[in-house]
Amino acid sequence: QNPVLKPAKLGPLDLPNRIVMAPLTRQRALQPGNVPGPLNAEYYAQRANAGLIISEATQVCPEGQGYAWTPGIHSREQVEGWTQVTDRVHRAGGRIFMQLWHVGRISHPLLQPGGADPVAPSAIQAQADCFVVEPDGSAHKARTAMPRALETTEIAGVIEAYRSGAANAMAAGFDGLEVHAANGYLLDQFLCSNSNQRTDQYGGSLENRARLVLDVLDAVIEEVGDSGRVGLRLSPMGTFNDVNDANPEETFTYLLEQLNGKGLAYLHVNKPDWAGGTYEGFDELYATLRRTYSGTMIHCGGHTAESAAETVASGQADLVAFGRGYIANPDLVARIETGAGWNNLDASTLYGGGAKGYTDYPMMR
Ligand SMILES: C=C(C(=O)O)c1ccccc1
């Protein structure tokens, strides 16, 4: 039997298997005000067979949005919309965490309140793309704008946004939260040396670059009241969205040493092979991180049933997250149990749109 089918304990939760639905941006929060609804609830309920679902990245404040139609968790309507999602997932017997997100500089004035500049640790433009909505409602890919560096006095407000996002998500019925510090978004921009040129206590040294993600984690843990319901996602050596840390082994080993003892639900390490980058030396770095971190780890990055089996059997990770696998196969657990083949992924319907390529992938007969 594939070892990912073994049950697992995650904080206070008993998971029936070690198969995780990875956080997947799909840009389908279609109700006005970036509010999720019944279509999203159907999509997640179909995938409630996962040991744990991690929701798509969800912005904790309006400034945290970088792409059209991504959901937020900062308004009453959004909390009500997400409540439909968690209800459906729980009634289908599943468990779901929300991934808390702030895009930082991966945005554009067309998405920002009052047409302002996006915010970031430093005024350094990412060579990256976002997805904007024009006043006439049309939407398209756009180059990310030159951001404004956050004032030191604004950092407390950013931490507060994650705290209130955590409170709202728990009020919406989520079983826990994942802090998104991966893939070149705000918290990763603070972690990585090429995007963080600050001279205050949030930049420069290793300790200073790791400070914000640790402050955010502490605020979220305090809000939830149980560190076993809080996870963290990192993408060591990631270059998606134009981040590039000069010494990832030093940066991420230091960060993991600060995480030990916090009693987090898990540490989720992402190798976003879909996002370009060579990942030369990633497996060695990952092995070092696995030796450094004393808690539960989730590994994500292009997994098949076989690679997931090997990852768990070898002790490299305790759980495995599937992105593309869960997009195209709502009944992924049954397919892994029976050895059935997987549906082909339709890349043309990954982002935006409605039910097509979202809730219409066939389940096994
Ligand atoms: C939230 C994302 C991430 O974490 O990479 C994302 C956003 C847009 C497209 C793909 C992925």
Coordinates of C-alpha atoms and ligand atoms in Angstrom, one line a residue:
Q1 CA 0.0 0.0 0.0
N2 CA 1.3 3.5 -0.8
P3 CA 2.6 5.0 2.5
V4 CA 0.8 8.3 1.7
L5 CA -2.4 6.3 2.6
K6 CA -1.4 5.9 6.2
P7 CA -3.2 8.2 8.7
A8 CA -1.3 11.1 10.3
K9 CA -1.7 13.3 13.3
L10 CA -1.4 17.1 12.5
G11 CA -1.6 19.3 15.5
P12 CA -5.1 18.4 17.1
L13 CA -6.3 16.9 13.8
D14 CA -6.4 13.2 12.8
L15 CA -5.8 12.9 9.1
P16 CA -7.1 9.7 7.3
N17 CA -4.1 9.9 4.9
R18 CA -0.9 12.0 4.1
I19 CA -2.2 13.4 0.9
V20 CA -2.5 17.2 0.9
M21 CA -4.2 19.4 -1.6
A22 CA -1.7 22.1 -2.3
P23 CA -2.7 25.8 -2.3
L24 CA -3.7 26.6 -5.8
T25 CA -4.6 30.0 -7.2
R26 CA -7.4 29.6 -9.7
Q27 CA -8.7 33.2 -9.9
R28 CA -12.4 32.3 -9.5
A29 CA -13.7 34.4 -6.6
L30 CA -16.4 35.6 -8.9
Q31 CA -18.7 37.5 -6.6
P32 CA -18.2 41.3 -6.4
G33 CA -15.6 42.2 -3.8
N34 CA -13.4 39.1 -4.4
V35 CA -16.0 36.9 -2.5
P36 CA -16.0 33.1 -2.9
G37 CA -19.3 31.3 -3.4
P38 CA -21.1 28.1 -4.3
L39 CA -18.9 27.2 -7.3
N40 CA -15.8 27.4 -5.1
A41 CA -17.5 25.4 -2.3
E42 CA -18.3 22.6 -4.9
Y43 CA -14.7 22.6 -6.1
Y44 CA -13.3 22.1 -2.6
A45 CA -16.0 19.7 -1.5
Q46 CA -15.1 17.4 -4.4
R47 CA -11.6 17.2 -3.0
A48 CA -12.5 16.6 0.6
N49 CA -10.9 13.1 0.3
A50 CA -7.5 14.8 0.9
G51 CA -6.0 14.2 4.4
L52 CA -5.8 18.0 4.4
I53 CA -6.9 20.7 1.9
I54 CA -4.9 24.0 1.9
S55 CA -7.0 26.7 0.3
E56 CA -5.8 28.9 -2.5
A57 CA -3.8 31.9 -1.4
T58 CA -6.2 34.4 0.1
Q59 CA -5.3 38.1 0.5
V60 CA -5.5 39.4 4.1
C61 CA -6.1 43.0 3.0
P62 CA -7.0 44.8 -0.2
E63 CA -3.3 45.9 -0.7
G64 CA -2.4 42.2 -0.6
Q65 CA -4.0 41.4 -4.0
G66 CA -1.9 40.9 -7.1
Y67 CA -4.2 39.1 -9.5
A68 CA -7.8 39.6 -10.7
W69 CA -10.5 37.6 -8.9
T70 CA -8.4 36.1 -6.1
P71 CA -10.4 35.8 -2.9
G72 CA -9.8 37.9 0.2
I73 CA -10.5 37.3 4.0
H74 CA -10.9 40.9 5.1
S75 CA -14.6 41.7 4.6
R76 CA -17.8 40.3 6.2
E77 CA -19.0 39.2 2.8
Q78 CA -15.7 37.2 2.2
V79 CA -16.1 35.5 5.6
E80 CA -19.7 34.6 4.7
G81 CA -18.6 33.3 1.3
W82 CA -15.8 31.2 2.9
T83 CA -18.2 29.8 5.5
Q84 CA -20.1 28.1 2.6
V85 CA -16.8 26.5 1.5
T86 CA -15.8 25.1 5.0
D87 CA -19.4 23.9 5.6
R88 CA -19.4 21.9 2.3
V89 CA -15.9 20.5 3.0
H90 CA -16.8 19.5 6.6
R91 CA -20.0 17.9 5.5
A92 CA -18.0 15.9 2.9
G93 CA -15.8 14.7 5.8
G94 CA -12.8 16.9 5.0
R95 CA -10.4 19.2 6.8
I96 CA -9.3 22.6 5.4
F97 CA -6.7 25.2 6.2
M98 CA -6.6 28.7 4.7
Q99 CA -3.4 30.1 3.1
L100 CA -3.0 33.7 4.3
W101 CA -1.4 35.9 1.6
H102 CA -0.1 39.3 0.9
V103 CA 1.5 39.8 -2.6
G104 CA 3.7 42.8 -1.7
R105 CA 5.3 44.1 -4.9
I106 CA 3.7 41.5 -7.2
S107 CA 0.9 43.9 -8.0
H108 CA 0.0 47.1 -9.8
P109 CA -1.8 50.4 -9.1
L110 CA -4.9 49.1 -11.1
L111 CA -5.4 46.5 -8.3
Q112 CA -4.4 48.8 -5.4
P113 CA -6.8 50.9 -3.3
G114 CA -6.8 54.4 -4.7
G115 CA -4.5 53.4 -7.5
A116 CA -1.6 53.5 -5.1
D117 CA 1.8 51.9 -5.6
P118 CA 2.1 48.3 -4.3
V119 CA 4.1 48.0 -1.0
A120 CA 7.3 46.0 -0.4
P121 CA 10.3 45.8 1.9
S122 CA 12.2 48.0 -0.6
A123 CA 11.5 50.1 -3.7
I124 CA 12.8 47.4 -6.1
Q125 CA 10.6 46.4 -9.1
A126 CA 10.2 42.7 -9.6
Q127 CA 10.8 41.4 -13.2
A128 CA 7.5 39.6 -12.9
D129 CA 3.9 39.6 -14.0
C130 CA 0.6 40.2 -12.2
F131 CA -3.0 40.2 -13.6
V132 CA -4.9 43.5 -13.6
V133 CA -8.5 44.5 -14.1
E134 CA -9.1 47.6 -16.2
P135 CA -11.8 50.2 -15.3
D136 CA -13.9 48.7 -18.2
G137 CA -13.7 45.3 -16.5
S138 CA -11.3 43.7 -18.9
A139 CA -8.4 41.8 -17.3
H140 CA -5.0 41.0 -18.6
K141 CA -1.5 40.1 -17.5
A142 CA 0.7 43.1 -16.7
R143 CA 4.3 43.8 -15.6
T144 CA 4.4 44.3 -11.8
A145 CA 4.9 48.0 -10.8
M146 CA 7.7 49.7 -9.0
P147 CA 6.6 49.3 -5.3
R148 CA 6.9 51.8 -2.4
A149 CA 9.0 50.7 0.6
L150 CA 6.9 50.2 3.7
E151 CA 7.8 52.7 6.5
T152 CA 8.9 51.0 9.7
T153 CA 5.8 52.4 11.4
E154 CA 3.6 50.6 8.8
I155 CA 5.0 47.1 9.7
A156 CA 2.7 46.7 12.7
G157 CA -0.3 47.3 10.4
V158 CA 0.9 44.5 8.1
I159 CA 1.2 42.1 11.1
E160 CA -2.3 43.2 12.2
A161 CA -3.7 42.4 8.7
Y162 CA -2.5 38.8 9.1
R163 CA -3.9 38.6 12.6
S164 CA -7.3 39.8 11.5
G165 CA -7.2 37.5 8.5
A166 CA -6.5 34.6 10.9
A167 CA -9.4 35.6 13.1
N168 CA -11.8 35.9 10.1
A169 CA -10.7 32.6 8.7
M170 CA -11.3 30.8 12.0
A171 CA -14.7 32.5 12.2
A172 CA -15.4 31.2 8.7
G173 CA -14.9 27.6 10.0
F174 CA -11.3 26.8 8.8
D175 CA -9.5 24.1 10.8
G176 CA -6.3 26.1 10.7
L177 CA -4.1 28.5 8.7
E178 CA -1.0 28.4 6.5
V179 CA 1.1 31.6 6.5
H180 CA 2.3 32.0 2.9
A181 CA 6.0 33.0 3.0
A182 CA 6.9 31.3 -0.3
N183 CA 7.1 32.1 -4.0
G184 CA 8.3 35.7 -4.0
Y185 CA 5.4 37.3 -2.2
L186 CA 5.6 39.8 0.6
L187 CA 7.0 37.7 3.4
D188 CA 9.5 36.0 0.9
Q189 CA 10.4 39.5 -0.3
F190 CA 11.5 40.3 3.3
L191 CA 13.3 37.0 3.7
C192 CA 15.4 37.2 0.4
S193 CA 18.4 39.4 0.3
N194 CA 17.9 40.7 -3.3
S195 CA 14.5 42.1 -2.6
N196 CA 15.1 43.4 1.0
Q197 CA 17.5 46.3 1.2
R198 CA 16.1 47.8 4.3
T199 CA 18.3 49.4 7.0
D200 CA 15.8 49.1 9.9
Q201 CA 15.2 46.1 12.1
Y202 CA 13.4 44.3 9.3
G203 CA 16.2 44.2 6.8
G204 CA 19.9 43.6 6.2
S205 CA 21.1 40.9 8.7
L206 CA 19.7 37.3 8.7
E207 CA 17.8 38.0 11.9
N208 CA 16.3 41.1 10.5
R209 CA 15.2 39.6 7.2
A210 CA 13.5 36.7 9.1
R211 CA 11.9 39.0 11.7
L212 CA 8.6 39.8 9.8
V213 CA 7.7 36.2 9.0
L214 CA 8.4 35.3 12.7
D215 CA 6.3 38.3 14.0
V216 CA 3.5 37.3 11.6
L217 CA 3.6 33.7 12.8
D218 CA 3.5 34.8 16.5
A219 CA 0.5 37.1 15.8
V220 CA -1.4 34.3 14.0
I221 CA -0.6 31.7 16.6
E222 CA -1.7 34.1 19.4
E223 CA -4.9 34.8 17.5
V224 CA -5.8 31.2 16.9
G225 CA -4.7 30.1 20.4
D226 CA -3.2 26.9 19.1
S227 CA 0.1 26.6 17.2
G228 CA -0.9 23.2 16.1
R229 CA -3.4 24.9 13.8
V230 CA -0.8 27.1 12.1
G231 CA 1.5 26.0 9.3
L232 CA 4.1 27.9 7.2
R233 CA 5.0 27.6 3.6
L234 CA 8.5 28.4 2.3
S235 CA 10.2 28.0 -1.1
P236 CA 13.9 27.8 -0.4
M237 CA 16.0 28.7 -3.5
G238 CA 12.8 29.8 -5.2
T239 CA 13.2 32.4 -7.9
F240 CA 9.5 32.8 -8.9
N241 CA 8.6 36.5 -8.9
D242 CA 12.2 37.5 -9.1
V243 CA 13.4 36.8 -5.6
N244 CA 16.9 35.3 -5.1
D245 CA 18.5 34.9 -1.7
A246 CA 22.3 35.1 -1.7
N247 CA 22.7 32.2 0.7
P248 CA 19.5 30.1 1.0
E249 CA 21.1 27.5 3.2
E250 CA 22.1 30.1 5.8
T251 CA 18.8 32.0 5.5
F252 CA 16.5 29.0 5.7
T253 CA 18.5 27.0 8.2
Y254 CA 18.4 30.0 10.5
L255 CA 14.7 30.5 10.1
L256 CA 14.0 26.8 10.7
E257 CA 16.0 26.9 14.0
Q258 CA 13.7 29.8 15.1
L259 CA 10.7 27.7 14.2
N260 CA 11.7 24.6 16.3
G261 CA 9.8 24.6 19.5
K262 CA 6.9 26.7 18.2
G263 CA 4.8 23.5 17.9
L264 CA 3.6 24.5 14.4
A265 CA 1.2 22.1 12.7
Y266 CA 3.7 21.7 9.8
L267 CA 6.4 23.3 7.7
H268 CA 5.4 23.1 4.0
V269 CA 8.4 23.3 1.6
N270 CA 7.6 24.0 -2.0
K271 CA 9.7 23.3 -5.1
P272 CA 7.6 25.2 -7.7
D273 CA 9.1 23.4 -10.7
W274 CA 6.2 24.8 -12.8
A275 CA 7.6 28.3 -12.1
G276 CA 10.9 28.0 -13.8
G277 CA 14.3 28.1 -12.0
T278 CA 16.9 25.4 -12.1
Y279 CA 16.7 24.1 -8.5
E280 CA 20.3 23.0 -8.8
G281 CA 21.2 21.7 -5.4
F282 CA 17.6 21.9 -4.1
D283 CA 17.5 18.3 -2.9
E284 CA 20.7 18.7 -0.9
L285 CA 19.3 21.9 0.7
Y286 CA 16.0 20.2 1.4
A287 CA 17.9 17.3 3.1
T288 CA 19.6 19.9 5.3
L289 CA 16.3 21.5 6.2
R290 CA 14.7 18.2 7.0
R291 CA 17.6 17.5 9.5
T292 CA 17.3 21.0 10.9
Y293 CA 13.5 21.2 11.5
S294 CA 12.2 19.0 14.3
G295 CA 8.5 19.1 13.3
T296 CA 6.1 17.7 10.7
M297 CA 7.0 18.5 7.1
I298 CA 5.0 18.6 3.9
H299 CA 6.8 18.3 0.6
C300 CA 5.3 19.8 -2.6
G301 CA 6.6 19.9 -6.1
G302 CA 5.4 17.9 -9.2
H303 CA 4.5 14.7 -7.3
T304 CA 3.2 11.5 -8.8
A305 CA 1.8 8.6 -6.6
E306 CA 5.2 7.0 -7.0
S307 CA 7.4 10.0 -6.1
A308 CA 5.1 10.7 -3.1
A309 CA 5.5 7.1 -1.9
E310 CA 9.3 7.4 -2.1
T311 CA 9.2 10.8 -0.3
V312 CA 7.3 9.4 2.7
A313 CA 9.0 5.9 2.7
S314 CA 12.4 7.5 2.7
G315 CA 11.5 9.8 5.6
Q316 CA 12.1 13.0 3.5
A317 CA 8.6 14.3 4.5
D318 CA 5.7 13.2 6.6
L319 CA 3.0 14.4 4.1
V320 CA 3.0 15.2 0.4
A321 CA 1.1 18.0 -1.3
F322 CA -0.3 17.6 -4.8
G323 CA -1.1 20.7 -7.0
R324 CA -1.7 19.6 -10.6
G325 CA -2.7 16.2 -9.3
Y326 CA -5.6 17.6 -7.4
I327 CA -6.6 20.2 -10.1
A328 CA -7.3 17.4 -12.6
N329 CA -8.3 14.6 -10.2
P330 CA -10.9 15.5 -7.6
D331 CA -10.8 11.8 -6.4
L332 CA -7.0 11.7 -6.2
V333 CA -7.0 9.5 -3.0
A334 CA -9.1 6.8 -4.7
R335 CA -6.9 6.9 -7.8
I336 CA -3.8 6.4 -5.6
E337 CA -5.5 3.6 -3.6
T338 CA -6.5 1.7 -6.8
G339 CA -3.5 2.6 -8.9
A340 CA -5.9 4.2 -11.5
G341 CA -4.5 6.6 -14.1
W342 CA -4.9 10.4 -13.7
N343 CA -6.9 12.8 -15.9
N344 CA -4.9 15.1 -18.1
L345 CA -4.5 18.7 -16.9
D346 CA -6.1 21.4 -19.1
A347 CA -3.6 24.2 -18.8
S348 CA -5.9 26.6 -20.7
T349 CA -8.4 26.7 -17.8
L350 CA -6.0 27.0 -14.8
Y351 CA -6.7 30.6 -14.1
G352 CA -10.0 32.5 -14.4
G353 CA -13.3 31.4 -15.8
G354 CA -15.9 29.3 -14.3
A355 CA -16.8 25.6 -14.0
K356 CA -14.8 24.5 -17.1
G357 CA -11.5 23.0 -16.0
Y358 CA -12.5 23.7 -12.3
T359 CA -15.4 21.5 -11.1
D360 CA -15.9 19.4 -14.3
Y361 CA -12.9 17.1 -14.2
P362 CA -14.4 13.5 -14.2
M363 CA -14.2 11.2 -11.2
M364 CA -13.4 7.5 -11.6
R365 CA -16.4 5.5 -12.7
Ligands
LIG1 C1 -0.2 32.2 -5.1 C2 0.6 31.7 -6.0 C3 1.8 31.0 -5.6 O1 2.0 30.8 -4.4 O2 2.7 30.7 -6.4 C4 0.3 31.9 -7.5 C5 -0.3 33.0 -8.0 C6 -0.6 33.1 -9.3 C7 -0.4 32.1 -10.2 C8 0.2 30.9 -9.7 C9 0.6 30.8 -8.4

